PDB file of C-alpha atoms in Angstrom:
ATOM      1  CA  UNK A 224     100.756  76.085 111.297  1.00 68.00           C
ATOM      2  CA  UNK A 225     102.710  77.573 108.479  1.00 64.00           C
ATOM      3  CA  UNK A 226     106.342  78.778 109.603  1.00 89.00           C
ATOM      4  CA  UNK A 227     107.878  82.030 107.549  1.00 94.00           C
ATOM      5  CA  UNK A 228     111.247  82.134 109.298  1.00 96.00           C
ATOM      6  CA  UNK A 229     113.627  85.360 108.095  1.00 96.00           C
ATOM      7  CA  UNK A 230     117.385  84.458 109.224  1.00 89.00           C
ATOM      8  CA  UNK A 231     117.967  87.880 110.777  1.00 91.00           C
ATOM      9  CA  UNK A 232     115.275  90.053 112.915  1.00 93.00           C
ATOM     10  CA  UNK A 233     117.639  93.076 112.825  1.00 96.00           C
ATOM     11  CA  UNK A 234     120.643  94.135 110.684  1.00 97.00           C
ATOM     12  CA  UNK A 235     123.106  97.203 110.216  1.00 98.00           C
ATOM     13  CA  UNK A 236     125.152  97.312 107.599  1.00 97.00           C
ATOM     14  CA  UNK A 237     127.259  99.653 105.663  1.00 98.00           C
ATOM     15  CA  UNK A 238     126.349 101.823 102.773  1.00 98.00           C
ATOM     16  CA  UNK A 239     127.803 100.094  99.190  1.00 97.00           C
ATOM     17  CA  UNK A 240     127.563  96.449 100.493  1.00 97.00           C
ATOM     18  CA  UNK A 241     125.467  93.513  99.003  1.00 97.00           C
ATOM     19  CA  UNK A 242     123.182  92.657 101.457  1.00 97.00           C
ATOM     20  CA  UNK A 243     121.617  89.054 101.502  1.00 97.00           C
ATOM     21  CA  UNK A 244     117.673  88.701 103.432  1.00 97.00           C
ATOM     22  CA  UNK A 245     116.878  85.219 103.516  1.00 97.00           C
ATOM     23  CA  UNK A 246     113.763  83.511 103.772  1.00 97.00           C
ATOM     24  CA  UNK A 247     112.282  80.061 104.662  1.00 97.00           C
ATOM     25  CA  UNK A 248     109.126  78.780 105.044  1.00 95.00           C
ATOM     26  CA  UNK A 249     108.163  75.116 106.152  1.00 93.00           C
ATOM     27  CA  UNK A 250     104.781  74.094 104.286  1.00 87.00           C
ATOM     28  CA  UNK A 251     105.748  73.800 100.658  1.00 89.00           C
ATOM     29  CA  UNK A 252     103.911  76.844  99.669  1.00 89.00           C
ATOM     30  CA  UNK A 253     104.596  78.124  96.069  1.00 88.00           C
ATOM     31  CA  UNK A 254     103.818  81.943  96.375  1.00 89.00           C
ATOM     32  CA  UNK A 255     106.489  83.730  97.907  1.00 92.00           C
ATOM     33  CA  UNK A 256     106.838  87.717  98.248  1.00 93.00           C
ATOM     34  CA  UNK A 257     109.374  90.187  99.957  1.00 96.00           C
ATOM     35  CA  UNK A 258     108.054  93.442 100.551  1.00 96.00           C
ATOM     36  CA  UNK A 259     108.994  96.788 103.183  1.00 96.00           C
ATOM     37  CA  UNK A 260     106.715  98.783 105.397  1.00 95.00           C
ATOM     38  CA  UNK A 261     107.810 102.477 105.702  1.00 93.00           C
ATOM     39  CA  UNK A 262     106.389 105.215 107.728  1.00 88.00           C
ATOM     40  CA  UNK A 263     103.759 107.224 105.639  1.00 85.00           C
ATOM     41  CA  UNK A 264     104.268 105.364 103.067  1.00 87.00           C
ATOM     42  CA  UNK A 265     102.444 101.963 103.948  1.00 88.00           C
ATOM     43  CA  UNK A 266     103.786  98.410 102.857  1.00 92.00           C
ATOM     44  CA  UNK A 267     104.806  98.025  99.082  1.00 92.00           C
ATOM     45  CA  UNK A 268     105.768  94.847  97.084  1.00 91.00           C
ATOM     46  CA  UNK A 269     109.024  94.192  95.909  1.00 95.00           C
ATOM     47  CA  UNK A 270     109.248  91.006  94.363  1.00 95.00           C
ATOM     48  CA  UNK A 271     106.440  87.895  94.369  1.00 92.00           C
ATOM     49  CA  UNK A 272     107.721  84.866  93.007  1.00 92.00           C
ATOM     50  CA  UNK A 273     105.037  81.889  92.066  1.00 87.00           C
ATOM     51  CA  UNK A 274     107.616  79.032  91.651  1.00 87.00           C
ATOM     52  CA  UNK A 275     110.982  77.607  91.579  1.00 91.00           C
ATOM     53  CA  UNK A 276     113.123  80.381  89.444  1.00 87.00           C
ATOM     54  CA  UNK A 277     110.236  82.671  88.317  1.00 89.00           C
ATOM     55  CA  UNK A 278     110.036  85.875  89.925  1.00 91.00           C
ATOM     56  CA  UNK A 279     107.663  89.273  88.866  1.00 90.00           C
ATOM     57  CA  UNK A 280     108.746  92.651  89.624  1.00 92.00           C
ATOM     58  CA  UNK A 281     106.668  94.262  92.536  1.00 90.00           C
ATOM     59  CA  UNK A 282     106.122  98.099  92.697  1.00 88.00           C
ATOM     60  CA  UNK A 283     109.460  99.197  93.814  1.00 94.00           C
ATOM     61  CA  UNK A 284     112.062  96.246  92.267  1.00 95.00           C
ATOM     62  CA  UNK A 285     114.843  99.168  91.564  1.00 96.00           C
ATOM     63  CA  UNK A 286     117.940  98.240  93.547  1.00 96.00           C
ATOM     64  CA  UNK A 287     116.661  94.812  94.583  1.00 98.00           C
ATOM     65  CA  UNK A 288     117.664  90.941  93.105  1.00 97.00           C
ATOM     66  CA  UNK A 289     116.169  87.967  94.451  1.00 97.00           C
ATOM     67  CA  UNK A 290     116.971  84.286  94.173  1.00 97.00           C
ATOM     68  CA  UNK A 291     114.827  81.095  94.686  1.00 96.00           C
ATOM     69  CA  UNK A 292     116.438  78.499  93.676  1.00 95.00           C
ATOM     70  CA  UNK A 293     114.347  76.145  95.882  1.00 95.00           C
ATOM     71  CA  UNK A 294     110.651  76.042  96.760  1.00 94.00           C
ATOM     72  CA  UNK A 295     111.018  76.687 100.623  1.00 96.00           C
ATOM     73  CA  UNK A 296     113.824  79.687 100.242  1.00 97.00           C
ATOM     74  CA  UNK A 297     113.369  83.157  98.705  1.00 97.00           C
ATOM     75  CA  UNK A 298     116.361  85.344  98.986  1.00 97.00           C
ATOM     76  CA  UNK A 299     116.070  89.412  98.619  1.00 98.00           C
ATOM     77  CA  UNK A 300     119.616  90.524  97.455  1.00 98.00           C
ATOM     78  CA  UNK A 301     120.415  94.413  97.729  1.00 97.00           C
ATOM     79  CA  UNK A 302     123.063  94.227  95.436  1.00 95.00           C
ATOM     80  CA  UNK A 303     124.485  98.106  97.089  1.00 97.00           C
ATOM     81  CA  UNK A 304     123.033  99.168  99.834  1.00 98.00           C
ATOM     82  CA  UNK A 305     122.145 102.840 100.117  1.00 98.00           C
ATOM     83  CA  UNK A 306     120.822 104.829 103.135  1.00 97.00           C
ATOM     84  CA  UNK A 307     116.922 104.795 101.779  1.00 97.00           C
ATOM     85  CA  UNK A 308     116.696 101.043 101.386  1.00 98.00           C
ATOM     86  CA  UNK A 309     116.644 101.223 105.142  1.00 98.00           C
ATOM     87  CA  UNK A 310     113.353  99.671 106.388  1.00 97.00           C
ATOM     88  CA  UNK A 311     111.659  96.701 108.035  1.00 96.00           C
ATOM     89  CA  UNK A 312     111.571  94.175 105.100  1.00 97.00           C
ATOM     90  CA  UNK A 313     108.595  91.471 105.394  1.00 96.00           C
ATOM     91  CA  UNK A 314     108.493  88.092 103.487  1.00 96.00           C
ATOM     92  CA  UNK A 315     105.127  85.896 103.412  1.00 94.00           C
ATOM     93  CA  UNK A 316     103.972  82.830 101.590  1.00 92.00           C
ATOM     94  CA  UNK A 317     100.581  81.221 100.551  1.00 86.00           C
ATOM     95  CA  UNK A 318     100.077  78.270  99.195  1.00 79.00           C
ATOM     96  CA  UNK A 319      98.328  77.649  95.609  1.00 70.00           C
ATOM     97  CA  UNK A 320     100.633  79.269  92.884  1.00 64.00           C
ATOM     98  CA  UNK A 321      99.975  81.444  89.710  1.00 61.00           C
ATOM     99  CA  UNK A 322      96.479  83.087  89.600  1.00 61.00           C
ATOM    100  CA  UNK A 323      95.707  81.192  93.195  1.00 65.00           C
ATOM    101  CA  UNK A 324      95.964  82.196  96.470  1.00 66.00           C
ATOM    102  CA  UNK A 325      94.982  81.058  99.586  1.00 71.00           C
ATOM    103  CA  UNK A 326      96.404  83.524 102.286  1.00 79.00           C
ATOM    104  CA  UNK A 327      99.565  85.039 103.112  1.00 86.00           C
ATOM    105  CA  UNK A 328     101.593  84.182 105.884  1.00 90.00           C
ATOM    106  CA  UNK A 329     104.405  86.460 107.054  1.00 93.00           C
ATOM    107  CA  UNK A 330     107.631  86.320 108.905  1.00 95.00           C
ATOM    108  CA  UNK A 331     108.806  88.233 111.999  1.00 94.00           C
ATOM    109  CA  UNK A 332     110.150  90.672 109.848  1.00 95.00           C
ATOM    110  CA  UNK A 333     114.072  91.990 109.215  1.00 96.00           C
ATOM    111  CA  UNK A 334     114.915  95.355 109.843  1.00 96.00           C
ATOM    112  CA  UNK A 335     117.556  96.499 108.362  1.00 98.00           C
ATOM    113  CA  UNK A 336     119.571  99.761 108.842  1.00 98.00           C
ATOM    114  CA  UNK A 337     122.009 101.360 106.487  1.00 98.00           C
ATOM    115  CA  UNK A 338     124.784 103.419 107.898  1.00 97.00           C
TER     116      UNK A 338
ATOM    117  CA  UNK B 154      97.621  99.824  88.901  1.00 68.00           C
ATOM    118  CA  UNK B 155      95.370  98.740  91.285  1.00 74.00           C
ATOM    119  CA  UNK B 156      94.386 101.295  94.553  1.00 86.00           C
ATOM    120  CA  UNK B 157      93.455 100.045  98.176  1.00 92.00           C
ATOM    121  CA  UNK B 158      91.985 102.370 100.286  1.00 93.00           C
ATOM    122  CA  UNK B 159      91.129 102.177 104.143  1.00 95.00           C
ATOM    123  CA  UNK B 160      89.149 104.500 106.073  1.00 95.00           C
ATOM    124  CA  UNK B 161      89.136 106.113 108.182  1.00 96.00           C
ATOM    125  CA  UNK B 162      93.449 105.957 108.582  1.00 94.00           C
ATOM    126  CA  UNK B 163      93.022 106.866 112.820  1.00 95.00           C
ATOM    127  CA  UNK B 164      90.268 105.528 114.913  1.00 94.00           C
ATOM    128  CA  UNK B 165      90.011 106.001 118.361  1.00 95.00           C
ATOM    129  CA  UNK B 166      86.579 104.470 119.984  1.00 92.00           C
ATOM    130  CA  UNK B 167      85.636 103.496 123.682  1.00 95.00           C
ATOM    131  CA  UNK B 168      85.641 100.036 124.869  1.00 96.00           C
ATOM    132  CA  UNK B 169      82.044  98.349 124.525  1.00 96.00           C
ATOM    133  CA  UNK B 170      81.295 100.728 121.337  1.00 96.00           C
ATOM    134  CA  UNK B 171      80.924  99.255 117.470  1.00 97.00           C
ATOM    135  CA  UNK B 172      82.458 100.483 114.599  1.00 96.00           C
ATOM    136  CA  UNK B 173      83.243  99.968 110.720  1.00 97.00           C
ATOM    137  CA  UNK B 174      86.606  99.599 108.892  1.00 98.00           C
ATOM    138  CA  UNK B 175      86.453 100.135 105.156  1.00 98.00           C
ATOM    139  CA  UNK B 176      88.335  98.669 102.474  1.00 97.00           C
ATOM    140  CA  UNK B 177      87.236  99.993  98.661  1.00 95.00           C
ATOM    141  CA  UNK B 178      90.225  98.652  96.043  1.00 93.00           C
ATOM    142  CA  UNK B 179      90.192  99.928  92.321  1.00 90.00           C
ATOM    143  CA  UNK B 180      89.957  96.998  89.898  1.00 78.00           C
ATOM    144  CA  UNK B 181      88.589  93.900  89.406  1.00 77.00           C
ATOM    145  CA  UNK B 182      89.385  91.037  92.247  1.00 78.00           C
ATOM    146  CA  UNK B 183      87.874  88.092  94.003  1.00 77.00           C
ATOM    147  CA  UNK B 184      90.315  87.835  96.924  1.00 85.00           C
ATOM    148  CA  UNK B 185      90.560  90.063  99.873  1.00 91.00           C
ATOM    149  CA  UNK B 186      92.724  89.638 102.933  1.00 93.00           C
ATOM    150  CA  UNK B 187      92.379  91.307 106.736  1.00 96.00           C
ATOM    151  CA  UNK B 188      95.773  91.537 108.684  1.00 95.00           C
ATOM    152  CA  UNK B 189      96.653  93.042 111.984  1.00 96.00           C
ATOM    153  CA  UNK B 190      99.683  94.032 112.862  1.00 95.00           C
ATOM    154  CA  UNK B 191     100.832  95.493 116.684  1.00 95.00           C
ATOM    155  CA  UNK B 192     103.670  97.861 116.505  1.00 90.00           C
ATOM    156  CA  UNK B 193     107.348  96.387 115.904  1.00 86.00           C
ATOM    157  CA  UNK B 194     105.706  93.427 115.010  1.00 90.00           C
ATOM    158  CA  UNK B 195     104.625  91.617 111.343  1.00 91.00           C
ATOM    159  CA  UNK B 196     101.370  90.804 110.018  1.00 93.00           C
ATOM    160  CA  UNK B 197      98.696  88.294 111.339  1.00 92.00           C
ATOM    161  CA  UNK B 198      96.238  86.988 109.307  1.00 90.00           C
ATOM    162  CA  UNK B 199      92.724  88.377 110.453  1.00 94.00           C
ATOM    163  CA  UNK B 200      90.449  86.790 107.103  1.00 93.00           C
ATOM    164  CA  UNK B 201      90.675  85.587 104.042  1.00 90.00           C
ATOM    165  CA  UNK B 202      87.720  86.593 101.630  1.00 91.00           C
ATOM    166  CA  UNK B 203      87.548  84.504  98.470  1.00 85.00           C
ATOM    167  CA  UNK B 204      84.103  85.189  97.121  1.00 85.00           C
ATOM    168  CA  UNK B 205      81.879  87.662  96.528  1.00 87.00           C
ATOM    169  CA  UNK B 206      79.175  88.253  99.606  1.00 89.00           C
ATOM    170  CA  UNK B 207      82.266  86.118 101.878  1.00 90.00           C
ATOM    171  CA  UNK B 208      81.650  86.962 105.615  1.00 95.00           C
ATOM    172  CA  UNK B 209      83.737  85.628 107.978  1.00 95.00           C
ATOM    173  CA  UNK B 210      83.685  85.913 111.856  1.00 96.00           C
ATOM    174  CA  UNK B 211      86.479  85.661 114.584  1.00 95.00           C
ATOM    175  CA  UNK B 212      85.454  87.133 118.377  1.00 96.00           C
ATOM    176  CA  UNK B 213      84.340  90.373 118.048  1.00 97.00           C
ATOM    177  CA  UNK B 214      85.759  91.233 114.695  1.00 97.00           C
ATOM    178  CA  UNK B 215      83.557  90.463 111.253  1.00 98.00           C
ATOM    179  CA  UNK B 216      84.577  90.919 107.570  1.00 97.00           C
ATOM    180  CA  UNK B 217      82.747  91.248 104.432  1.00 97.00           C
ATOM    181  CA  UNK B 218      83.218  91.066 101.286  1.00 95.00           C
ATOM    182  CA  UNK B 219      81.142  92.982  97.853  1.00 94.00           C
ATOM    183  CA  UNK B 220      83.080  92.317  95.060  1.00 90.00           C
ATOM    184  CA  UNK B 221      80.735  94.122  92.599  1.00 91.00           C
ATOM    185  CA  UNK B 222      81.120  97.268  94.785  1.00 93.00           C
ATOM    186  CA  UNK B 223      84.785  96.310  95.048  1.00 93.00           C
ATOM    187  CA  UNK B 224      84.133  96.797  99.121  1.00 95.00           C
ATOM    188  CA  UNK B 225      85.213  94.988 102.022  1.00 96.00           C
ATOM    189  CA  UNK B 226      84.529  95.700 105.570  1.00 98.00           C
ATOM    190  CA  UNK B 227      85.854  95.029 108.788  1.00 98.00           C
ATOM    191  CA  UNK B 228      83.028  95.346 111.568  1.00 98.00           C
ATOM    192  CA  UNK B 229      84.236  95.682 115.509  1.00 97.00           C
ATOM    193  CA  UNK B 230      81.643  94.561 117.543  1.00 97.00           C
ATOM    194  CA  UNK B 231      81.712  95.529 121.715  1.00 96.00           C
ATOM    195  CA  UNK B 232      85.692  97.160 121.397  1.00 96.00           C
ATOM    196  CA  UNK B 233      87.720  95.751 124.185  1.00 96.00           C
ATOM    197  CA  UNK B 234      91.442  97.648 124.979  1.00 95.00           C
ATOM    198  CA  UNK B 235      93.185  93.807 123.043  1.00 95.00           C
ATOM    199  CA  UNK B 236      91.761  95.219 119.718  1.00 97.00           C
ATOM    200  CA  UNK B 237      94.198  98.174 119.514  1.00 97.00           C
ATOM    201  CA  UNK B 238      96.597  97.757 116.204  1.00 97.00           C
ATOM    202  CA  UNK B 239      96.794  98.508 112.743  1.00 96.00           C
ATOM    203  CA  UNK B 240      94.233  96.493 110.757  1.00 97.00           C
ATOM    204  CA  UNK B 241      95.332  96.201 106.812  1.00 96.00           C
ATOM    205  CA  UNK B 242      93.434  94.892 104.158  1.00 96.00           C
ATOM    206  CA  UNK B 243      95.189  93.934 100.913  1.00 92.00           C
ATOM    207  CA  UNK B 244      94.019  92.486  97.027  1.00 90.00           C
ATOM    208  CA  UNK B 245      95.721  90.637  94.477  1.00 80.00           C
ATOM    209  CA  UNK B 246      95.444  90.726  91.251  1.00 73.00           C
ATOM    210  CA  UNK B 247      93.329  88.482  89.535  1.00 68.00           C
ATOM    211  CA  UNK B 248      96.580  87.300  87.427  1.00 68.00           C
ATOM    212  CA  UNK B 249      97.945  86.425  90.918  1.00 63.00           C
ATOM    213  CA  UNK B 250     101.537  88.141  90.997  1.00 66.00           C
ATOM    214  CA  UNK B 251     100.669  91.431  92.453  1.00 75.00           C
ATOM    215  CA  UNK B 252      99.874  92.127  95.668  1.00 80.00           C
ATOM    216  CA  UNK B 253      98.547  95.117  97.249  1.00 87.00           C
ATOM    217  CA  UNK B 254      98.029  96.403 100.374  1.00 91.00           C
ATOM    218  CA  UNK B 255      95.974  99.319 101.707  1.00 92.00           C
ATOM    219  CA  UNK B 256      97.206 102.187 103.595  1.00 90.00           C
ATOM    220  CA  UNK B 257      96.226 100.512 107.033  1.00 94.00           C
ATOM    221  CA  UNK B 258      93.855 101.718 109.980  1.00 96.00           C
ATOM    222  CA  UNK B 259      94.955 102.601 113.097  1.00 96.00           C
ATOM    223  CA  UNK B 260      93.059 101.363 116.126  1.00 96.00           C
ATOM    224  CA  UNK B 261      93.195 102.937 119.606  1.00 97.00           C
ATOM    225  CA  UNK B 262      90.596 101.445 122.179  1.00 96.00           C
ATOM    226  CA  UNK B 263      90.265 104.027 125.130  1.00 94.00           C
ATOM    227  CA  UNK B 264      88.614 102.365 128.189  1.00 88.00           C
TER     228      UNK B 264
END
């Protein structure tokens, strides 16, 4: 079975800091995506990424970087964290890249609280 | 931009009865996914549609798939209390690098 692991299953952190969510996953998949699940307003995408260094701008990309520098790891960066980026953040992987897909897989989920 | 819709967005139905989830998304796409997800928790894969006139089965759950009406559905066959979550369905673009999910049903099964 595929494995999406995120490093942290809750966070607080301040308002103004950089906050790093990192993700892993196990089975060499190349589709990668980070998105948050809000009340009343449903789950929206962030960022996909389809490979090594390429990355596409979900619905909501304002006040989010990510990183993937290597297949299995996709980082979501909030380069200053505000109040209203807090959320439960969700990252999932499929295997077959650009144009392919063959099912996403998610992790446990982070959530993260700014104070 | 592409629009998923689920209805109904509450559902409430006794154990033992049948019932229809809905999915109807906006644009053009052959692939259609089926999650559940129980509160505080993520997303489990339910189906994965990748054709047009796809059905899969799993227990008493059943999805479909009409691309050319640009409908899926998720049929609940003999509810048993277990069922009770949020059911999504999502699309992706045909391009691949968007991903969208609909606005999720909420299942209660009453005994």
């Amino acid at each position: 079975d595929v494995k999406v692991t995120q490093s942290s299953r809750y966070l607080v952190k301040r308002t103004g800091e950089k906050v790093f969510l990192e993700c892993v996953q196990d089975m060499d998949h190349e589709n990668m995506f980070w998105c948050r699940q809000d009340p009343g307003l449903g789950l929206r995408l962030i960022y996909f990424s389809y490979d090594v260094k390429m990355k596409e701008k979900g619905d909501i990309p304002e006040g989010y970087s990510v990183s993937r520098e290597k297949k299995e790891r996709f980082s979501l960066i909030l380069e200053s964290a505000s109040t209203n980026q807090t959320s439960m953040y969700l990252c999932a992987s499929s295997g077959g890249g650009l144009g392919v897909n063959y099912g996403y897989t998610f992790g446990s989920g982070t959530r993260l609280t700014v104070v | 931009e592409l629009k998923v819709e689920q209805n109904p967005l509450f559902l409430s139905m006794q154990e033992g009865k049948n019932y229809t989830i809905y999915c109807n998304y906006s644009t053009t796409s052959d692939r259609l996914y089926w999650y559940r997800q129980d509160p505080g928790k993520s997303l489990e894969s339910l189906f994965v549609l990748l054709s047009n006139g796809a059905v899969k089965q799993e227990g008493r759950l059943m999805a479909s798939l009409d691309t050319k009406a640009r409908l899926s559905t998720l049929h609940i066959t003999a509810a048993v209390h277990d069922l009770s979550a949020t059911y999504f369905c999502a699309v992706d673009s045909n391009t691949g690098n968007q991903f969208y999910f609909g606005t999720g049903t909420s299942l209660t099964v009453i005994p």
